[in-house]
């Protein structure tokens, strides 16, 4: 063995392009509207904020390492067995734990061209190889995914709906994907935006998890529940997967303030309903109004839209981003998602949404600022 002069990361780690979060500042602009990270414009439930505060008196106590009360609350709301739920520090942690448990050198994990960037990061971090599969109309393509499976495939990651495209696969297609996989390949259904989806042919994954041994569904408190700052996610999986994950997760991977706020947030169904209705109304409005300006918007079922810009000088996504930023309207550049000519916009408050449409109109009309 050659003696290295300093510690070296295992193969794969240095191939990772570190995740770059959405921008949150517009230098020189007083009032900003952050529409770059798919956060909810309505904030967390006031009940969740109150519950969070009560924990301030108990910061010296370790949290319940198995987050039992939170798993029970999730179980009640979604009709699930709490023993088959694992909570994590954001669903990002859970996706990484899944990769740690099921991937090693020479293994492959599949994700799609415009799939969530955490998948290749988690895959490379485990020393395995990310296999990228082409999409059709910015949508995952079941046949292409199945064609990419090799004897080395261990995981298929599917965000449904997908971020940053906002597209989704109907349940029939997800079932067809599952039916085409070997039983030793784990299908990871990342349903971070499930609560926002208003489609009869959509199912987040609960039914498939309940009826198979190789499907897990991950969920988050960062989006509709408005707790992104706390880092809280959960997954529902088969008993054997839950058992494996519980062996390697940190013994106190979810904090006490997160547990308290998470329970209150998930139980405040009125707040969730208000958020769903706000999103449905403004998702449609933004898609229509931006479409009327002559820009193409990929039909979305999430709380964000993908806006496509022409490649003509003066009209590009990069120039639009700069123009909008100068007005305090912060979008997400999605070049890292192989979408250099698009911007992703989170559905914001009424005020923010109207400002964006007005700003895009001015931008396309060639206004200086
Ligand atoms: C936002 C998002 C998540 C949530 O990540 P957290 O770590 O729970 O904040 C997961 N998957 C996708 C596709 C997302 O867009």
XYZ file of C-alpha atoms and ligand atoms in Angstrom:
384
model
C 0.000 0.000 0.000
C 1.306 3.450 -0.854
C 1.634 5.719 2.137
C -0.371 8.864 1.402
C 1.001 12.082 2.866
C -2.358 13.030 4.306
C -5.771 11.474 4.885
C -7.688 10.967 1.645
C -11.463 10.750 1.204
C -12.764 7.502 -0.200
C -13.305 7.390 -3.971
C -16.389 9.296 -5.079
C -16.369 11.994 -2.429
C -14.211 14.431 -4.393
C -16.405 13.927 -7.493
C -19.337 15.449 -5.636
C -20.454 18.902 -6.738
C -21.424 20.378 -3.397
C -25.091 21.379 -3.209
C -25.588 25.107 -3.736
C -28.782 26.295 -2.018
C -31.074 28.899 -3.591
C -29.939 32.512 -3.256
C -31.391 34.446 -0.360
C -30.104 37.992 -0.885
C -30.365 40.777 -3.445
C -27.567 43.248 -2.705
C -28.740 46.842 -2.502
C -32.455 45.956 -2.502
C -34.444 46.722 0.657
C -37.379 44.437 0.303
C -36.821 40.925 -0.932
C -39.100 38.045 -1.787
C -37.245 34.757 -1.552
C -38.818 32.472 -4.118
C -35.786 30.252 -4.557
C -36.156 27.411 -2.046
C -39.795 26.282 -2.224
C -40.528 27.538 1.270
C -44.156 28.272 2.107
C -45.237 31.933 1.887
C -47.691 31.310 4.751
C -45.067 30.373 7.340
C -45.370 27.642 9.931
C -48.559 27.053 11.899
C -48.726 29.462 14.877
C -49.318 26.342 16.990
C -45.995 24.892 15.823
C -44.195 28.113 16.692
C -45.763 28.094 20.181
C -44.804 24.440 20.699
C -41.247 25.187 19.599
C -40.967 27.942 22.183
C -42.050 25.724 25.064
C -38.943 23.602 24.559
C -36.655 26.564 25.301
C -36.913 25.773 29.039
C -35.640 22.239 28.461
C -32.599 22.687 26.231
C -30.406 20.749 28.658
C -32.416 17.539 28.131
C -31.674 15.094 25.339
C -34.623 14.557 23.019
C -36.473 11.248 22.835
C -34.072 9.377 20.570
C -36.833 7.456 18.873
C -39.122 10.492 18.409
C -42.033 8.311 19.507
C -44.632 11.055 19.987
C -43.831 12.508 16.576
C -44.006 9.125 14.843
C -47.342 8.504 16.548
C -48.674 11.873 15.394
C -47.550 11.150 11.811
C -49.124 7.706 12.092
C -52.461 9.186 13.210
C -52.585 11.807 10.469
C -51.515 9.545 7.597
C -52.976 6.273 8.902
C -49.610 4.511 9.270
C -47.953 2.167 11.748
C -45.512 4.353 13.762
C -43.115 1.389 13.971
C -42.526 1.695 10.270
C -41.644 5.388 10.391
C -38.134 6.802 10.796
C -37.617 10.511 11.427
C -34.546 12.392 10.342
C -32.834 15.734 10.207
C -34.635 16.677 7.012
C -35.417 14.108 4.383
C -31.912 14.876 3.103
C -30.499 12.954 6.065
C -32.809 10.033 5.385
C -31.803 9.913 1.707
C -28.150 9.839 2.770
C -28.822 7.117 5.346
C -30.552 5.024 2.693
C -27.512 5.380 0.444
C -25.179 4.502 3.345
C -27.122 1.352 4.116
C -27.754 0.029 0.611
C -24.886 1.301 -1.562
C -21.208 0.483 -1.704
C -18.393 0.492 -4.250
C -19.394 -1.016 -7.627
C -23.082 -0.482 -6.905
C -25.277 1.758 -9.032
C -28.149 4.064 -8.127
C -30.444 5.490 -10.764
C -31.907 8.977 -10.895
C -33.299 11.048 -13.786
C -31.663 13.923 -15.704
C -33.456 16.711 -13.864
C -33.848 14.750 -10.626
C -33.152 16.176 -7.180
C -29.409 16.848 -6.676
C -29.243 15.136 -3.310
C -29.458 11.734 -5.087
C -26.097 11.893 -6.899
C -24.511 13.451 -3.814
C -25.707 10.630 -1.557
C -24.762 8.020 -4.154
C -21.209 9.294 -4.682
C -20.799 9.762 -0.937
C -21.418 6.046 -0.515
C -18.769 5.202 -3.075
C -21.357 4.049 -5.616
C -22.031 5.197 -9.167
C -24.932 7.498 -10.070
C -26.642 6.425 -13.301
C -28.517 9.281 -14.935
C -31.558 8.406 -17.053
C -33.075 10.732 -19.679
C -36.535 12.221 -19.112
C -39.367 12.812 -21.584
C -41.032 16.236 -21.536
C -39.248 17.020 -18.271
C -40.902 13.940 -16.746
C -39.395 10.679 -15.499
C -39.611 7.960 -18.151
C -40.412 4.546 -16.674
C -39.245 2.561 -19.708
C -35.926 4.406 -19.805
C -35.394 3.823 -16.073
C -36.124 0.103 -16.409
C -33.790 -0.121 -19.406
C -30.978 1.385 -17.299
C -31.198 -1.253 -14.573
C -28.151 -3.546 -14.478
C -27.164 -6.368 -12.116
C -25.349 -3.670 -10.095
C -28.400 -1.461 -9.567
C -29.353 -1.251 -5.892
C -31.533 1.876 -5.697
C -33.864 3.873 -7.940
C -34.465 7.407 -6.642
C -37.639 9.060 -7.887
C -38.897 12.447 -6.728
C -42.640 12.434 -7.290
C -43.507 15.228 -7.943
C -40.026 16.114 -9.120
C -38.103 19.217 -8.131
C -37.204 21.396 -10.100
C -39.560 20.419 -12.945
C -42.829 20.121 -10.981
C -43.937 17.144 -13.076
C -45.191 13.860 -11.648
C -45.822 10.235 -12.486
C -49.376 8.910 -12.026
C -49.676 5.987 -9.633
C -50.142 3.526 -12.513
C -46.741 4.497 -13.844
C -45.094 4.212 -10.430
C -46.624 0.752 -10.059
C -45.348 -0.208 -13.496
C -41.879 0.973 -12.503
C -42.008 -1.038 -9.296
C -43.284 -4.137 -11.094
C -40.334 -3.963 -13.486
C -37.667 -3.854 -10.776
C -35.957 -6.863 -9.229
C -37.072 -7.425 -5.634
C -33.578 -6.560 -4.346
C -33.653 -3.074 -5.910
C -34.937 -0.423 -3.486
C -37.378 2.090 -4.972
C -37.130 5.384 -3.079
C -40.188 7.591 -3.604
C -39.362 11.115 -2.486
C -42.738 12.741 -1.939
C -41.599 16.080 -0.512
C -44.422 17.925 -2.306
C -47.175 15.294 -1.992
C -49.494 17.493 0.071
C -49.702 20.034 -2.751
C -50.703 17.578 -5.474
C -54.329 17.821 -6.590
C -54.583 14.964 -9.063
C -56.816 11.917 -8.755
C -54.234 9.666 -10.402
C -51.482 10.549 -7.902
C -50.474 8.479 -4.881
C -47.474 9.433 -2.747
C -46.297 5.865 -2.188
C -48.037 4.682 0.980
C -49.880 1.881 -0.788
C -46.752 0.543 -2.501
C -44.730 0.633 0.709
C -47.496 -1.194 2.547
C -47.693 -3.967 -0.027
C -44.049 -4.616 -0.893
C -40.640 -5.201 0.660
C -38.568 -2.892 -1.552
C -40.208 0.538 -1.529
C -39.683 3.465 0.858
C -41.387 6.854 0.824
C -39.660 9.953 2.186
C -41.535 13.052 3.339
C -40.572 16.424 4.751
C -41.696 19.093 7.183
C -39.772 21.699 5.158
C -42.391 22.443 2.544
C -46.103 22.609 3.321
C -45.496 22.438 7.083
C -43.152 25.408 6.925
C -40.450 24.021 9.238
C -37.455 24.126 6.874
C -35.293 25.834 9.506
C -35.743 22.937 11.927
C -34.604 20.215 9.478
C -37.231 17.535 9.914
C -38.247 14.700 7.625
C -39.630 11.188 7.888
C -39.877 8.008 5.938
C -42.275 5.112 5.796
C -40.766 1.782 4.877
C -40.855 -1.989 5.278
C -39.880 -3.281 8.713
C -36.506 -4.604 7.546
C -35.516 -1.238 6.033
C -36.621 0.641 9.152
C -34.582 -1.777 11.276
C -31.436 -1.235 9.186
C -31.794 2.560 9.165
C -32.347 2.673 12.918
C -29.003 0.903 13.402
C -26.958 3.561 11.667
C -28.801 6.820 12.266
C -27.538 9.130 14.988
C -29.157 8.134 18.300
C -30.589 11.669 18.700
C -30.830 12.702 15.046
C -34.021 14.724 15.562
C -34.025 17.610 18.039
C -36.570 18.226 20.798
C -37.762 21.565 19.325
C -38.281 19.790 15.983
C -40.310 17.026 17.601
C -42.532 19.508 19.447
C -43.048 21.781 16.451
C -43.511 18.847 14.082
C -46.344 17.365 16.142
C -48.165 20.700 16.372
C -47.639 21.406 12.661
C -48.924 18.071 11.450
C -51.972 18.274 13.706
C -52.957 21.744 12.455
C -54.959 20.513 9.471
C -56.654 23.896 9.005
C -53.278 25.526 8.339
C -52.382 22.774 5.876
C -55.699 23.241 4.075
C -55.187 27.006 3.806
C -51.740 26.366 2.349
C -53.085 23.881 -0.205
C -55.746 26.338 -1.336
C -53.365 29.281 -1.528
C -50.987 27.214 -3.620
C -53.616 25.816 -5.966
C -54.989 29.280 -6.700
C -51.646 30.967 -7.348
C -50.026 28.028 -9.135
C -52.766 28.253 -11.764
C -52.640 32.044 -11.883
C -48.862 32.175 -12.314
C -48.855 29.447 -14.956
C -51.553 31.278 -16.940
C -50.184 34.809 -16.574
C -46.581 33.903 -17.319
C -47.755 31.809 -20.257
C -49.637 34.853 -21.603
C -46.339 36.752 -21.605
C -45.087 34.220 -24.135
C -42.871 32.217 -21.782
C -43.175 28.484 -21.554
C -44.049 27.141 -18.107
C -43.795 23.412 -17.412
C -47.136 22.295 -15.903
C -46.454 21.786 -12.190
C -48.279 19.996 -9.400
C -45.945 21.294 -6.679
C -45.511 24.691 -5.013
C -43.168 25.993 -7.689
C -42.962 26.423 -11.438
C -40.215 26.014 -14.000
C -40.137 28.987 -16.393
C -38.279 28.576 -19.686
C -36.572 31.544 -21.332
C -35.466 32.107 -24.926
C -31.776 31.866 -25.679
C -31.869 35.225 -27.504
C -29.625 37.938 -26.107
C -31.447 40.220 -23.706
C -34.044 37.545 -22.932
C -32.079 34.698 -21.344
C -32.713 33.040 -18.001
C -29.511 34.540 -16.656
C -30.543 38.049 -17.679
C -34.060 37.510 -16.334
C -32.585 36.348 -13.040
C -30.481 39.511 -12.760
C -33.474 41.714 -13.667
C -35.773 40.053 -11.133
C -33.083 40.132 -8.449
C -32.697 43.885 -8.940
C -36.362 44.120 -7.924
C -35.852 41.872 -4.919
C -37.493 38.863 -6.581
C -35.196 35.930 -5.981
C -35.520 32.900 -8.249
C -33.615 29.659 -8.412
C -31.149 29.252 -11.257
C -31.270 25.588 -12.275
C -28.130 25.199 -14.377
C -26.917 22.544 -11.938
C -30.066 20.593 -12.859
C -29.102 20.722 -16.552
C -31.696 23.427 -17.154
C -29.532 26.453 -18.024
C -32.363 28.222 -19.885
C -34.911 28.053 -17.088
C -35.586 29.539 -13.661
C -37.564 27.909 -10.898
C -39.975 30.098 -8.996
C -41.676 29.163 -5.727
C -45.343 30.115 -5.495
C -45.223 33.123 -3.176
C -47.591 35.508 -1.491
C -50.170 37.320 -3.622
C -47.956 40.400 -3.569
C -44.830 38.519 -4.634
C -46.632 36.643 -7.408
C -48.053 39.844 -8.879
C -44.684 41.582 -8.673
C -43.041 38.705 -10.551
C -45.540 38.806 -13.406
C -45.186 42.598 -13.685
C -41.398 42.334 -13.598
C -41.311 39.600 -16.246
C -43.525 41.767 -18.481
C -41.114 44.688 -18.089
C -38.121 42.434 -18.667
C -39.550 41.016 -21.880
C -40.468 44.524 -23.045
C -36.815 45.502 -22.695
C -37.112 47.836 -19.713
C -33.726 48.667 -18.203
C -34.781 47.823 -14.672
C -37.203 20.217 -0.582
C -37.039 18.807 -0.985
C -36.808 17.823 -0.031
C -36.827 18.162 1.427
O -35.593 18.173 1.983
P -35.464 18.393 3.564
O -34.106 17.862 3.821
O -36.525 17.584 4.228
O -35.599 19.845 3.813
C -36.671 16.519 -0.439
N -36.778 16.176 -1.727
C -37.019 17.090 -2.678
C -37.178 16.659 -4.083
C -37.133 18.431 -2.331
O -37.343 19.353 -3.278
